[in-house]
Every structure is written in C-alpha cells, then in structure tokens.
C-alpha cells in the first residue's frame, strides 16, 4: 500500500495511491498527517479493496508533497559495504555501531521541491537512501520486536555539501542547508517490501551512478531502529535514513559537484523514484 | 526583561517575570509561545513599566517550563579557549569555523524536569552553556547585522553521554538521549546583557567545577548567528548554544559520571540559574 501527501491547492491531504488500469489514482484519507493514520492501516487497506480504482481521481504527480514531516530525521553514515569484485567479504572491518547524524527541520523537502545550490556551497553531492518511517512510539525496543515499529519506507536524497561537511569534525552544517532532504514520492507500507532486499540506484544525467542492494548494508533496519531507540524516543512519522551506497567506480571518476540545472533521480525497487532538480538561489542571475 | 513559560496546571502561558520588593512576580502575556511575542517586546516593556509588580501574582518557580520549543537546537563544540595561566593567548590555534552539532526534539526539557540517567549510558556529563534564542527569521545574515536577529539568552545544560559520543565520529547519539537538553529558567532579552561578558559557572555537589567568561570564546554570538544562517534559515525560537568552558583542573581530576541523585546547577551572570536533578529510569529499583 502506498500512502502519500498531496496538495491540489486547497491544503495538504493524506491519500492512498491506488493503481488502476489507466494509471495511479488517489483515495482521499482526510487532512490528518499520515503519522496519525498508522494505527488505522487495516481499515485503509479494506477501503482500498472495496473501491474501484477507476472511479477515483487520477494522481497528479505535481501535487505530491513530503509524505511525513519528521520531528526527528536521523541519518546513518557508512552503512554499505564496498563493492566486492574479488568475492572477499570485508565484514571483518565492519564497525560495531552505526555513525549517526541529524538533519534539521529546515532541510525537509518534497518530491516536487527543487533544491537550491547555495552560493556559499561549492561541493554539493547527492546520496540515495532508503528512509525508514516510524509507525508508533519506540523507546528501548528489543531487536526482535523492532520491525513492528516500522510503518514503511520512502526515498531520501541526503543532499550534502562536502566542503562544509569537511570544515570540522561534525558534519551538521554540510548536511543541513535549507531543502537538503527531499523525501518521497510516497510511503510504501512495511508489509510490501523486504528492506534488506532493495536495489538502490541513482541516475544522474541519464547515467546510473549508484547501484547496490540493501543486502550489503552493515546494519539492518531492525538493528538501526533498536539501536536508536535506546537513545531517543522515536515518534510516529520520525524518519531514520539508512545511508547511501558508494558511487560506482566510473561515476566516482566522473563526479563533479551538483550545479543549477542538474537533476538527480534516486530509484529504489519497490519504493519508487524521487527526482530532484537543482536550481540557483532566487535572484541569482548566473 | 525576563520572559518565561509557566504552567500552573491550566496549560502553558507566556509571562514576563517582574522583580518586586517581595520577590519575582508574573505578568501574564497569554498562551502564545514566546517566539510569537518577539515582535512585540516594546509593548511588553511599556506594560511592565506601567504595572505595580506587587499587584501581580508571585512567581512559583516550580511552574517554570522551557522558555522556547526550538524547531532547531544547534550546539557548538570547542568554543572556549583553555585557561591561560601564564598570560599566553593561544589564539593561533583557533579553528576558522565552529564545530556544530544538533540536539533532537526529544532532548528538550525545562527547568523543573529531572533528567533520567539512561541504563545504557555509563558516562553522563554536564556542559553549562549560554543559549542564544533567535528573534526573527535569519537567512544569510551579514556579520554586522547578526545581533539584531537575537531575541535573548537563556541557559542550557548540554547533557552528554561520553561513551555513546565516542562510539563513532559523529556525536549525535551521545547528545540526543531523551531530556538531555534542559533549558531555562527564562529568556533574558538581548538589550540587558553583553553576551561576550558573561561568567559561566557550574556547581556540582556544592563545588564550582566550571568558571569562565564568555570573553574567552573563540566565536562571538554575532559570528555564530551569521555563520549558521549561511546554512540554515533560523526561525524565531530556534536556539544556538555556544559551547561549554572546560572544567577547572581540580574538577577534571575529581570528575565522575553523573548518577541518579546528583544535581547540577549552571549559573550565568545576568541570565540566572538552571538546576537539573538526575534520576534513575522509571521502574528502576536501584
């Protein structure tokens, strides 16, 4: 089941996105945020099953907004193992715990929000990530129960300016420019996908620059929810993003910082595609 | 002028705290958060001047809550120069930019909220800090104008678990346990203090363990607001905390992790005192 937030001009609404013979349609779920609907998923599922999709309004993709507004947006660094072309698993070098940082509220964007390349940032990069959406309050959750706290998954582009990220030991400023967390296009409920078997890809200028399965992550979604919940009480709608794979070798070689006019698509099997356009600051005549 | 949030049992209210002959009194300013009153400070000042403090209700200190609920709580590491007993200024080693990290929404507490020492955290420490409260939307603010974006100051105890902080390169998990950001007791408006001439002290078990002036910070409040606003649009009520001085040498020597039963007071000249008690997790029989 796909759940989304849309705004057709009369304020944001929660909807289920329902596939029909002629494309995607929307089933209105009211103004309440998705985070308040996570306890009612069974009823929503029944409603979808008893509705003829073709009788519903067509989804206007330009109406899609960020599916949730997380109170906490926590992200992992270094969670994918490197490529293993010679078949040697580098598991022995895995850290015991994930490296975690935070993106602030000003970073959140939706699937139709362009990202401004700030005038002061000269090394802007993308990171394609599976974002875990918390479904119910999670505090000190045992590992074996962690998955029951996950409402579903969406796609995050963890946009980062490497020059600000490298200025100091802590990455916050490189990660927290306005709009640097586009999220979407929708949430796919946890029952529909295996989060350890998703293909994460990034397409830039028609070239696939990232392509790696979540099977190669060091820390599973279950472990990440368990681990973070030892520290912070996570609430419905909070998001934990699971890190990005490395760029493919050719893409690392060809990489140049993102500039106004670029577009980056993060596509994840089972979750959908998030395309973000990068633009100049308002009033910039360049 | 001191502005606070209180809750006498009927919901939170904004108040001005007014000194009278018999102690502190409260002038009610309504339910709107302080962040919505920052544009009306002149009117509030006039109201206080035309009111006889003794006719107002007495302040009940136990009713004080966190003065603001920041959407963004950004903190500095390493902002105070070490003590200079031989008169040599170590300015040559100053970094060019501050190290910045984020405390998440679950960390916020008020002056009457005890902090739970988590069962999984065995090296909990305090940090006494001047917290800058943003007064109006700040984006790419020039250094010379930065102070006009500051509404005032309050006191933060940047509680930190050193063992979780040291697990990885990023400090987030050590900084973001529930309740690890007690803030208060009130906001002192920017016109009343010189933020580069405040004495920051911490008292633990009756012993002064930190005592250093903000005159010894590497980065001024003006620079910090200017610098962060290049990255993130700061909104009224957002907080930027300016880092902690080192512990005094004897206190460093005698330091042991905070444990249930401890109390720590951060007191800052002109701003007031914030005392935080540390307690065992609920249901813990230890």
Coordinates of C-alpha atoms in Angstrom, one line a residue:
Chain A
X1 CA 0.0 0.0 0.0
X2 CA 1.3 3.5 -1.0
X3 CA 0.4 6.4 1.2
X4 CA 1.1 10.0 0.2
X5 CA 0.5 13.6 1.0
X6 CA -0.9 15.8 -1.8
X7 CA -1.8 19.4 -2.2
X8 CA -4.1 20.2 -5.1
X9 CA -4.3 23.8 -4.0
X10 CA -6.7 23.5 -1.1
X11 CA -4.2 22.4 1.6
X12 CA -2.5 19.1 2.2
X13 CA -4.4 15.8 2.3
X14 CA -3.4 12.3 3.1
X15 CA -4.2 9.8 0.3
X16 CA -3.7 6.2 -0.6
X17 CA -2.2 5.9 -4.1
X18 CA -4.1 3.1 -5.9
X19 CA -3.0 1.6 -9.2
X20 CA -5.8 1.2 -11.8
X21 CA -5.9 0.1 -15.4
X22 CA -5.2 3.7 -16.5
X23 CA -2.5 4.6 -14.0
X24 CA -2.4 5.8 -10.4
X25 CA -5.4 7.2 -8.6
X26 CA -5.9 8.7 -5.2
X27 CA -8.2 7.7 -2.4
X28 CA -8.7 10.6 0.0
X29 CA -7.9 9.9 3.6
X30 CA -8.5 13.4 5.0
X31 CA -6.3 16.2 6.3
X32 CA -4.7 14.4 9.2
X33 CA -1.0 13.7 8.6
X34 CA 0.0 10.1 7.7
X35 CA 1.6 9.8 11.2
X36 CA -1.9 9.9 12.7
X37 CA -3.2 7.2 10.3
X38 CA -0.6 4.5 11.0
X39 CA -2.8 2.9 13.7
X40 CA -5.6 2.6 11.1
X41 CA -3.8 0.8 8.2
X42 CA -6.0 -2.3 8.3
X43 CA -9.1 -0.2 7.8
X44 CA -7.5 1.8 4.9
X45 CA -6.5 -1.5 3.3
X46 CA -10.1 -2.7 3.5
X47 CA -11.3 0.5 2.0
X48 CA -8.9 0.2 -1.0
X49 CA -10.0 -3.4 -1.6
X50 CA -13.7 -2.4 -1.8
X51 CA -13.1 0.6 -4.1
X52 CA -12.9 0.6 -7.9
X53 CA -9.7 2.5 -8.6
X54 CA -11.0 3.8 -11.9
X55 CA -13.8 5.7 -10.0
X56 CA -11.1 7.7 -8.1
X57 CA -9.4 10.9 -9.2
X58 CA -6.2 10.4 -11.2
X59 CA -3.0 11.1 -9.3
X60 CA -1.4 14.4 -10.3
X61 CA 2.3 13.8 -9.6
X62 CA 3.0 17.5 -9.3
X63 CA 0.7 17.6 -6.2
X64 CA 2.9 15.2 -4.2
X65 CA 4.4 16.6 -1.0
X66 CA 6.8 15.1 1.5
X67 CA 4.9 12.1 2.9
X68 CA 5.8 12.9 6.5
X69 CA 7.2 15.8 8.5
X70 CA 9.6 14.1 10.9
X71 CA 10.2 15.6 14.3
X72 CA 13.5 13.7 14.1
X73 CA 15.3 13.0 10.9
X74 CA 18.3 10.8 11.8
X75 CA 20.7 9.5 9.2
X76 CA 23.4 6.9 9.0
X77 CA 26.9 7.3 7.6
X78 CA 28.9 4.4 6.2
X79 CA 26.3 1.7 6.2
X80 CA 27.0 -0.1 2.9
X81 CA 29.9 -2.4 2.4
X82 CA 32.1 -1.6 -0.5
X83 CA 31.8 -3.5 -3.8
X84 CA 33.5 -6.9 -3.5
X85 CA 34.7 -7.6 -7.0
X86 CA 37.0 -10.4 -5.9
X87 CA 34.5 -12.1 -3.7
X88 CA 36.2 -11.2 -0.4
X89 CA 33.6 -10.0 2.1
X90 CA 35.1 -7.1 4.1
X91 CA 32.9 -7.9 7.1
X92 CA 35.8 -8.0 9.4
X93 CA 36.2 -4.2 9.1
X94 CA 32.5 -3.5 10.0
X95 CA 32.1 -1.1 12.9
X96 CA 30.1 -2.3 15.9
X97 CA 27.7 0.5 15.8
X98 CA 26.4 2.9 13.1
X99 CA 27.6 6.5 12.7
X100 CA 24.6 8.7 13.2
X101 CA 23.9 12.4 12.4
X102 CA 20.9 14.6 12.3
X103 CA 19.3 16.7 9.5
X104 CA 17.3 19.7 10.9
X105 CA 13.7 20.7 10.1
X106 CA 14.7 23.3 7.5
X107 CA 16.2 20.6 5.3
X108 CA 12.9 18.8 4.6
X109 CA 11.6 18.9 1.0
X110 CA 9.0 17.1 -1.1
X111 CA 9.3 15.3 -4.4
X112 CA 8.4 18.5 -6.3
X113 CA 10.6 20.9 -4.4
X114 CA 13.8 22.0 -6.3
X115 CA 16.9 22.2 -4.1
X116 CA 18.8 25.5 -4.2
X117 CA 22.5 25.1 -4.7
X118 CA 23.6 27.7 -2.1
X119 CA 26.0 30.4 -3.3
X120 CA 28.4 29.5 -0.4
X121 CA 28.4 25.7 -1.1
X122 CA 30.7 24.6 -3.9
X123 CA 30.8 20.9 -3.5
X124 CA 27.1 19.7 -3.4
X125 CA 26.6 16.0 -3.7
X126 CA 23.7 13.5 -3.6
X127 CA 23.1 10.4 -1.5
X128 CA 20.4 7.9 -2.4
X129 CA 18.9 6.3 0.6
X130 CA 16.1 4.0 1.9
X131 CA 14.3 6.1 4.6
X132 CA 12.5 4.2 7.4
X133 CA 9.3 5.8 8.7
X134 CA 8.5 5.0 12.3
X135 CA 4.9 3.8 12.9
X136 CA 4.5 4.0 16.7
X137 CA 6.4 5.3 19.7
X138 CA 9.6 3.5 20.0
X139 CA 11.7 3.6 23.2
X140 CA 14.3 0.9 24.1
X141 CA 12.9 -1.5 21.6
X142 CA 14.3 -5.1 21.7
X143 CA 15.9 -6.1 18.4
X144 CA 13.4 -8.9 17.9
X145 CA 10.4 -6.5 18.0
X146 CA 12.0 -3.6 16.2
X147 CA 10.3 -4.2 12.8
X148 CA 6.8 -3.9 14.4
X149 CA 7.7 -0.2 15.0
X150 CA 8.2 0.5 11.3
X151 CA 5.3 1.9 9.3
X152 CA 7.0 1.8 6.0
X153 CA 9.7 3.2 3.7
X154 CA 10.3 6.1 1.4
X155 CA 13.2 7.5 -0.6
X156 CA 15.6 10.2 0.7
X157 CA 18.2 12.2 -1.2
X158 CA 20.6 13.1 1.6
X159 CA 22.0 16.1 -0.2
X160 CA 25.3 17.2 1.3
X161 CA 27.8 19.9 0.7
X162 CA 31.2 18.2 1.1
X163 CA 33.2 21.4 1.7
X164 CA 31.1 22.4 4.7
X165 CA 30.9 18.8 5.8
X166 CA 34.7 18.7 5.9
X167 CA 35.3 22.0 7.7
X168 CA 35.0 20.4 11.1
X169 CA 34.7 17.0 12.8
X170 CA 30.9 17.2 12.9
X171 CA 29.0 17.0 9.6
X172 CA 25.9 19.0 10.6
X173 CA 26.5 22.2 8.5
X174 CA 27.3 20.3 5.4
X175 CA 24.1 18.3 5.8
X176 CA 21.7 21.0 7.0
X177 CA 21.3 23.6 4.2
X178 CA 17.7 24.5 3.5
X179 CA 15.9 21.9 1.4
X180 CA 18.8 19.3 1.6
X181 CA 16.4 16.5 2.5
X182 CA 14.0 15.8 -0.4
X183 CA 11.7 12.9 0.7
X184 CA 9.2 10.9 -1.3
X185 CA 7.4 10.3 -3.5
X186 CA 5.2 8.3 -1.1
X187 CA 5.5 5.9 1.8
X188 CA 5.3 2.1 1.0
X189 CA 3.9 0.2 3.9
X190 CA 6.3 -2.2 5.6
X191 CA 4.3 -5.3 4.7
X192 CA 5.1 -4.8 1.0
X193 CA 8.9 -4.9 0.9
X194 CA 11.8 -6.7 2.4
X195 CA 14.1 -3.8 3.5
X196 CA 17.2 -6.0 3.2
X197 CA 16.5 -6.8 -0.4
X198 CA 16.0 -3.5 -2.2
X199 CA 18.1 -2.2 -5.1
X200 CA 19.2 1.4 -4.5
X201 CA 20.1 3.3 -7.7
X202 CA 20.9 6.9 -8.5
X203 CA 20.6 8.2 -12.1
X204 CA 22.4 11.5 -13.0
X205 CA 22.3 12.9 -16.5
X206 CA 21.0 9.6 -17.8
X207 CA 23.8 7.6 -16.2
X208 CA 23.4 5.1 -13.4
X209 CA 26.0 6.3 -10.8
X210 CA 24.9 4.2 -7.8
X211 CA 23.5 0.6 -7.9
X212 CA 23.7 -1.6 -4.8
X213 CA 21.4 -3.8 -2.8
X214 CA 20.4 -3.1 0.8
X215 CA 21.5 -6.8 1.3
X216 CA 25.0 -5.3 1.5
X217 CA 24.3 -3.0 4.5
X218 CA 26.2 -3.5 7.7
X219 CA 23.3 -2.6 9.9
X220 CA 19.8 -4.0 9.2
X221 CA 16.7 -1.8 9.5
X222 CA 15.7 -3.8 12.6
X223 CA 19.1 -3.1 14.3
X224 CA 19.0 0.6 13.4
X225 CA 15.5 1.1 15.0
X226 CA 16.6 -1.0 18.0
X227 CA 19.8 0.9 18.4
X228 CA 18.5 4.4 18.0
X229 CA 15.5 3.7 20.3
X230 CA 18.0 3.0 23.1
X231 CA 18.8 6.7 22.9
X232 CA 15.9 8.7 21.6
X233 CA 12.2 8.0 21.8
X234 CA 11.1 7.9 18.2
X235 CA 7.5 9.0 17.4
X236 CA 5.2 8.1 14.5
X237 CA 6.4 9.9 11.4
X238 CA 10.0 10.2 12.5
X239 CA 12.5 9.1 9.9
X240 CA 15.7 7.1 10.1
X241 CA 17.6 7.0 6.9
X242 CA 19.9 4.1 6.3
X243 CA 22.9 5.6 4.5
X244 CA 24.0 5.6 0.9
X245 CA 26.0 3.1 -1.2
X246 CA 29.2 4.2 -2.7
X247 CA 29.2 5.6 -6.3
X248 CA 30.1 3.1 -9.0
X249 CA 33.8 3.4 -9.9
X250 CA 33.2 5.2 -13.2
X251 CA 30.8 7.6 -11.5
X252 CA 33.4 8.4 -8.8
X253 CA 35.9 9.1 -11.5
X254 CA 33.4 11.4 -13.5
X255 CA 31.9 13.1 -10.5
X256 CA 31.6 16.8 -10.4
X257 CA 29.6 18.9 -7.8
X258 CA 25.9 19.4 -8.4
X259 CA 25.1 22.7 -10.1
X260 CA 21.9 24.6 -11.1
X261 CA 20.3 22.7 -13.9
X262 CA 21.2 19.3 -12.7
X263 CA 18.6 16.6 -11.9
X264 CA 19.2 13.6 -9.8
X265 CA 16.8 10.6 -9.6
X266 CA 17.0 8.2 -6.7
X267 CA 15.1 5.0 -7.5
X268 CA 14.6 2.1 -5.2
X269 CA 12.9 -1.2 -6.2
X270 CA 9.5 -1.4 -4.6
X271 CA 9.6 2.1 -3.3
X272 CA 9.5 4.4 -6.4
X273 CA 11.5 7.2 -7.8
X274 CA 12.5 10.6 -6.3
X275 CA 13.7 13.1 -8.9
X276 CA 15.2 16.4 -7.6
X277 CA 16.2 19.3 -9.7
X278 CA 18.9 21.7 -8.5
X279 CA 18.5 25.4 -9.1
X280 CA 20.3 28.7 -8.5
X281 CA 19.4 30.8 -5.5
X282 CA 16.5 33.2 -6.0
X283 CA 17.6 36.4 -7.6
X284 CA 20.9 34.8 -8.9
X285 CA 21.3 35.9 -12.5
X286 CA 24.1 33.3 -13.1
Chain B
X1 CA 13.4 41.9 30.7
X2 CA 12.8 38.3 31.6
X3 CA 10.3 36.2 29.7
X4 CA 9.2 32.8 30.7
X5 CA 6.7 30.0 30.1
X6 CA 4.8 28.8 33.1
X7 CA 2.2 26.1 33.7
X8 CA 0.2 26.4 36.9
X9 CA -2.0 23.5 35.9
X10 CA -4.2 25.1 33.2
X11 CA -1.8 24.9 30.3
X12 CA 1.3 26.8 29.4
X13 CA 1.3 30.6 29.4
X14 CA 3.9 33.2 28.4
X15 CA 4.7 35.6 31.2
X16 CA 7.1 38.5 31.9
X17 CA 8.9 37.9 35.2
X18 CA 9.0 41.2 37.1
X19 CA 11.0 41.8 40.2
X20 CA 9.2 43.4 43.1
X21 CA 10.1 44.3 46.6
X22 CA 8.9 40.9 47.8
X23 CA 10.5 38.8 45.0
X24 CA 9.6 37.8 41.5
X25 CA 6.1 38.3 40.1
X26 CA 4.5 37.2 36.8
X27 CA 2.7 39.4 34.3
X28 CA 0.6 37.2 32.1
X29 CA 1.1 37.5 28.3
X30 CA -1.3 34.9 27.1
X31 CA -1.0 31.4 25.7
X32 CA 1.0 32.2 22.6
X33 CA 4.6 31.0 22.7
X34 CA 7.4 33.5 23.3
X35 CA 8.5 33.0 19.7
X36 CA 5.3 34.8 18.6
X37 CA 5.9 37.7 21.0
X38 CA 9.4 38.7 19.9
X39 CA 7.9 41.3 17.6
X40 CA 6.0 42.9 20.4
X41 CA 8.8 43.4 23.0
X42 CA 8.4 47.2 23.1
X43 CA 4.8 47.0 24.1
X44 CA 5.5 44.4 26.7
X45 CA 8.2 46.6 28.1
X46 CA 5.8 49.5 28.3
X47 CA 3.3 47.3 30.1
X48 CA 5.8 46.2 32.7
X49 CA 6.8 49.9 33.3
X50 CA 3.2 50.9 34.0
X51 CA 2.4 47.9 36.3
X52 CA 3.0 47.8 40.0
X53 CA 4.8 44.5 40.4
X54 CA 3.4 43.9 43.9
X55 CA -0.1 43.7 42.4
X56 CA 0.9 40.7 40.3
X57 CA 0.9 37.1 41.3
X58 CA 4.1 35.7 42.8
X59 CA 6.2 33.5 40.6
X60 CA 6.0 29.9 41.6
X61 CA 9.4 28.6 40.4
X62 CA 8.1 25.0 40.1
X63 CA 5.7 26.3 37.4
X64 CA 8.6 27.2 35.0
X65 CA 8.8 25.3 31.7
X66 CA 11.4 25.5 28.9
X67 CA 11.1 29.1 27.6
X68 CA 11.0 28.1 24.0
X69 CA 10.5 24.9 21.9
X70 CA 13.1 25.3 19.2
X71 CA 12.5 23.7 15.9
X72 CA 16.3 23.7 15.6
X73 CA 18.6 23.3 18.6
X74 CA 22.2 23.7 17.2
X75 CA 25.2 23.5 19.5
X76 CA 28.9 24.4 19.3
X77 CA 31.7 22.2 20.4
X78 CA 35.1 23.6 21.4
X79 CA 34.3 27.3 21.6
X80 CA 36.2 28.4 24.8
X81 CA 39.9 28.9 24.9
X82 CA 41.7 27.0 27.6
X83 CA 42.8 28.8 30.7
X84 CA 45.8 30.9 30.1
X85 CA 47.6 31.0 33.5
X86 CA 50.9 32.2 32.0
X87 CA 49.2 35.0 30.0
X88 CA 49.9 33.5 26.6
X89 CA 46.9 33.7 24.4
X90 CA 46.6 30.5 22.4
X91 CA 44.6 32.3 19.7
X92 CA 47.0 31.0 17.0
X93 CA 45.4 27.5 17.4
X94 CA 41.8 28.7 17.0
X95 CA 39.9 27.0 14.2
X96 CA 38.5 29.1 11.4
X97 CA 34.9 27.9 11.9
X98 CA 33.0 26.4 14.8
X99 CA 32.2 22.7 15.1
X100 CA 28.4 22.3 15.1
X101 CA 26.1 19.5 16.0
X102 CA 22.4 19.1 16.6
X103 CA 20.3 18.1 19.6
X104 CA 16.9 16.5 18.5
X105 CA 13.4 17.5 19.7
X106 CA 13.3 14.6 22.3
X107 CA 16.1 16.2 24.2
X108 CA 14.3 19.4 25.3
X109 CA 13.5 19.8 29.0
X110 CA 12.5 22.6 31.3
X111 CA 14.0 23.9 34.5
X112 CA 11.8 21.6 36.6
X113 CA 12.3 18.4 34.5
X114 CA 14.7 15.8 36.0
X115 CA 17.0 14.1 33.6
X116 CA 16.9 10.3 33.5
X117 CA 20.4 8.7 33.6
X118 CA 19.7 6.0 31.0
X119 CA 20.5 2.4 31.9
X120 CA 22.6 2.1 28.8
X121 CA 24.6 5.3 29.4
X122 CA 27.5 5.0 31.8
X123 CA 29.4 8.2 31.3
X124 CA 26.9 11.1 31.6
X125 CA 28.4 14.5 31.9
X126 CA 27.1 18.1 32.0
X127 CA 28.0 21.2 29.9
X128 CA 27.0 24.7 31.1
X129 CA 26.2 27.0 28.2
X130 CA 24.8 30.3 27.1
X131 CA 22.0 29.5 24.7
X132 CA 21.1 32.2 22.1
X133 CA 17.4 32.5 21.2
X134 CA 16.7 33.7 17.7
X135 CA 14.2 36.5 17.5
X136 CA 13.3 36.7 13.8
X137 CA 13.9 34.7 10.6
X138 CA 17.6 34.7 9.8
X139 CA 19.0 33.6 6.5
X140 CA 22.4 34.6 5.2
X141 CA 22.7 37.4 7.7
X142 CA 25.7 39.7 7.4
X143 CA 28.0 39.7 10.4
X144 CA 27.3 43.4 11.2
X145 CA 23.6 42.8 11.4
X146 CA 23.6 39.4 13.2
X147 CA 22.9 40.7 16.7
X148 CA 19.6 42.2 15.5
X149 CA 18.3 38.7 15.0
X150 CA 18.9 37.7 18.6
X151 CA 15.8 37.9 20.9
X152 CA 17.8 37.0 24.0
X153 CA 19.6 34.4 26.0
X154 CA 18.9 31.5 28.3
X155 CA 20.9 28.7 30.0
X156 CA 21.4 25.2 28.5
X157 CA 22.8 22.2 30.2
X158 CA 24.1 20.2 27.2
X159 CA 23.9 16.9 28.9
X160 CA 26.1 14.3 27.1
X161 CA 27.0 10.7 27.5
X162 CA 30.6 10.4 26.6
X163 CA 30.6 6.7 26.0
X164 CA 28.0 6.9 23.2
X165 CA 29.5 10.2 22.0
X166 CA 32.8 8.4 21.5
X167 CA 31.4 5.3 19.8
X168 CA 31.6 6.9 16.3
X169 CA 32.8 10.0 14.6
X170 CA 29.5 11.8 14.9
X171 CA 28.4 12.8 18.4
X172 CA 24.6 12.7 17.8
X173 CA 23.7 9.6 19.9
X174 CA 25.8 10.8 22.9
X175 CA 24.0 14.1 22.8
X176 CA 20.4 13.1 22.0
X177 CA 19.1 10.9 24.9
X178 CA 15.6 11.9 26.0
X179 CA 15.7 15.0 28.2
X180 CA 19.4 15.8 27.6
X181 CA 18.7 19.5 26.9
X182 CA 17.3 21.2 30.0
X183 CA 16.7 24.9 29.1
X184 CA 15.8 27.8 31.3
X185 CA 14.9 29.2 33.7
X186 CA 13.7 32.1 31.4
X187 CA 14.9 34.2 28.5
X188 CA 16.7 37.4 29.2
X189 CA 16.2 39.9 26.4
X190 CA 19.2 40.8 24.3
X191 CA 19.2 44.5 25.4
X192 CA 20.0 43.5 29.0
X193 CA 23.4 41.7 28.7
X194 CA 26.6 41.7 26.8
X195 CA 26.9 38.1 25.6
X196 CA 30.7 38.4 25.4
X197 CA 31.0 39.4 29.1
X198 CA 29.1 36.7 31.0
X199 CA 30.5 34.4 33.7
X200 CA 29.5 30.8 33.0
X201 CA 29.7 28.6 36.1
X202 CA 28.7 25.1 37.0
X203 CA 28.1 24.0 40.6
X204 CA 28.1 20.3 41.4
X205 CA 27.7 19.0 44.9
X206 CA 28.4 22.4 46.3
X207 CA 31.7 22.7 44.3
X208 CA 32.3 25.2 41.5
X209 CA 33.6 23.0 38.7
X210 CA 33.4 25.4 35.8
X211 CA 34.0 29.2 35.9
X212 CA 35.0 31.1 32.8
X213 CA 33.9 34.2 31.0
X214 CA 32.3 34.3 27.5
X215 CA 35.0 36.8 26.8
X216 CA 37.2 33.8 26.2
X217 CA 35.1 32.3 23.4
X218 CA 36.7 31.8 20.0
X219 CA 33.4 32.7 18.2
X220 CA 31.2 35.6 19.2
X221 CA 27.4 35.3 19.3
X222 CA 27.3 37.6 16.3
X223 CA 29.7 35.3 14.3
X224 CA 27.8 32.2 15.2
X225 CA 24.4 33.6 14.1
X226 CA 26.0 34.9 10.9
X227 CA 27.8 31.6 10.2
X228 CA 24.8 29.3 10.9
X229 CA 22.5 31.5 8.9
X230 CA 24.6 30.9 5.8
X231 CA 23.4 27.3 6.0
X232 CA 20.1 27.0 7.8
X233 CA 17.2 29.5 7.9
X234 CA 16.8 30.1 11.6
X235 CA 13.3 30.9 12.8
X236 CA 12.0 32.7 16.0
X237 CA 12.5 30.5 19.0
X238 CA 15.3 28.4 17.4
X239 CA 18.3 28.1 19.7
X240 CA 22.0 28.1 19.1
X241 CA 24.1 27.1 22.1
X242 CA 27.6 28.5 22.4
X243 CA 29.6 25.6 23.8
X244 CA 30.9 25.0 27.3
X245 CA 34.1 26.1 29.0
X246 CA 36.5 23.3 30.2
X247 CA 36.1 22.1 33.8
X248 CA 38.5 23.6 36.3
X249 CA 41.6 21.5 36.8
X250 CA 40.6 20.2 40.2
X251 CA 37.1 19.4 38.9
X252 CA 38.6 17.5 35.9
X253 CA 40.7 15.5 38.4
X254 CA 37.7 14.7 40.7
X255 CA 35.2 14.1 37.9
X256 CA 32.9 11.1 38.0
X257 CA 30.0 10.4 35.7
X258 CA 26.6 11.8 36.8
X259 CA 24.4 9.3 38.6
X260 CA 20.8 9.3 40.0
X261 CA 20.7 11.6 42.9
X262 CA 23.2 14.1 41.5
X263 CA 22.2 17.7 41.0
X264 CA 24.0 20.2 38.7
X265 CA 23.5 23.9 38.6
X266 CA 24.5 26.0 35.7
X267 CA 24.6 29.7 36.6
X268 CA 25.4 32.5 34.3
X269 CA 25.7 36.1 35.3
X270 CA 22.7 38.2 34.2
X271 CA 20.9 35.1 33.0
X272 CA 20.0 33.1 36.1
X273 CA 20.5 29.6 37.4
X274 CA 19.3 26.3 35.9
X275 CA 19.4 23.4 38.4
X276 CA 18.9 19.9 37.0
X277 CA 18.4 16.8 39.1
X278 CA 19.4 13.4 37.7
X279 CA 17.2 10.4 38.4
X280 CA 17.1 6.6 37.7
X281 CA 14.9 5.4 34.9
X282 CA 11.2 4.8 35.8
X283 CA 10.7 1.4 37.4
X284 CA 14.4 1.1 38.2
X285 CA 14.7 -0.2 41.8
X286 CA 18.4 0.7 42.1

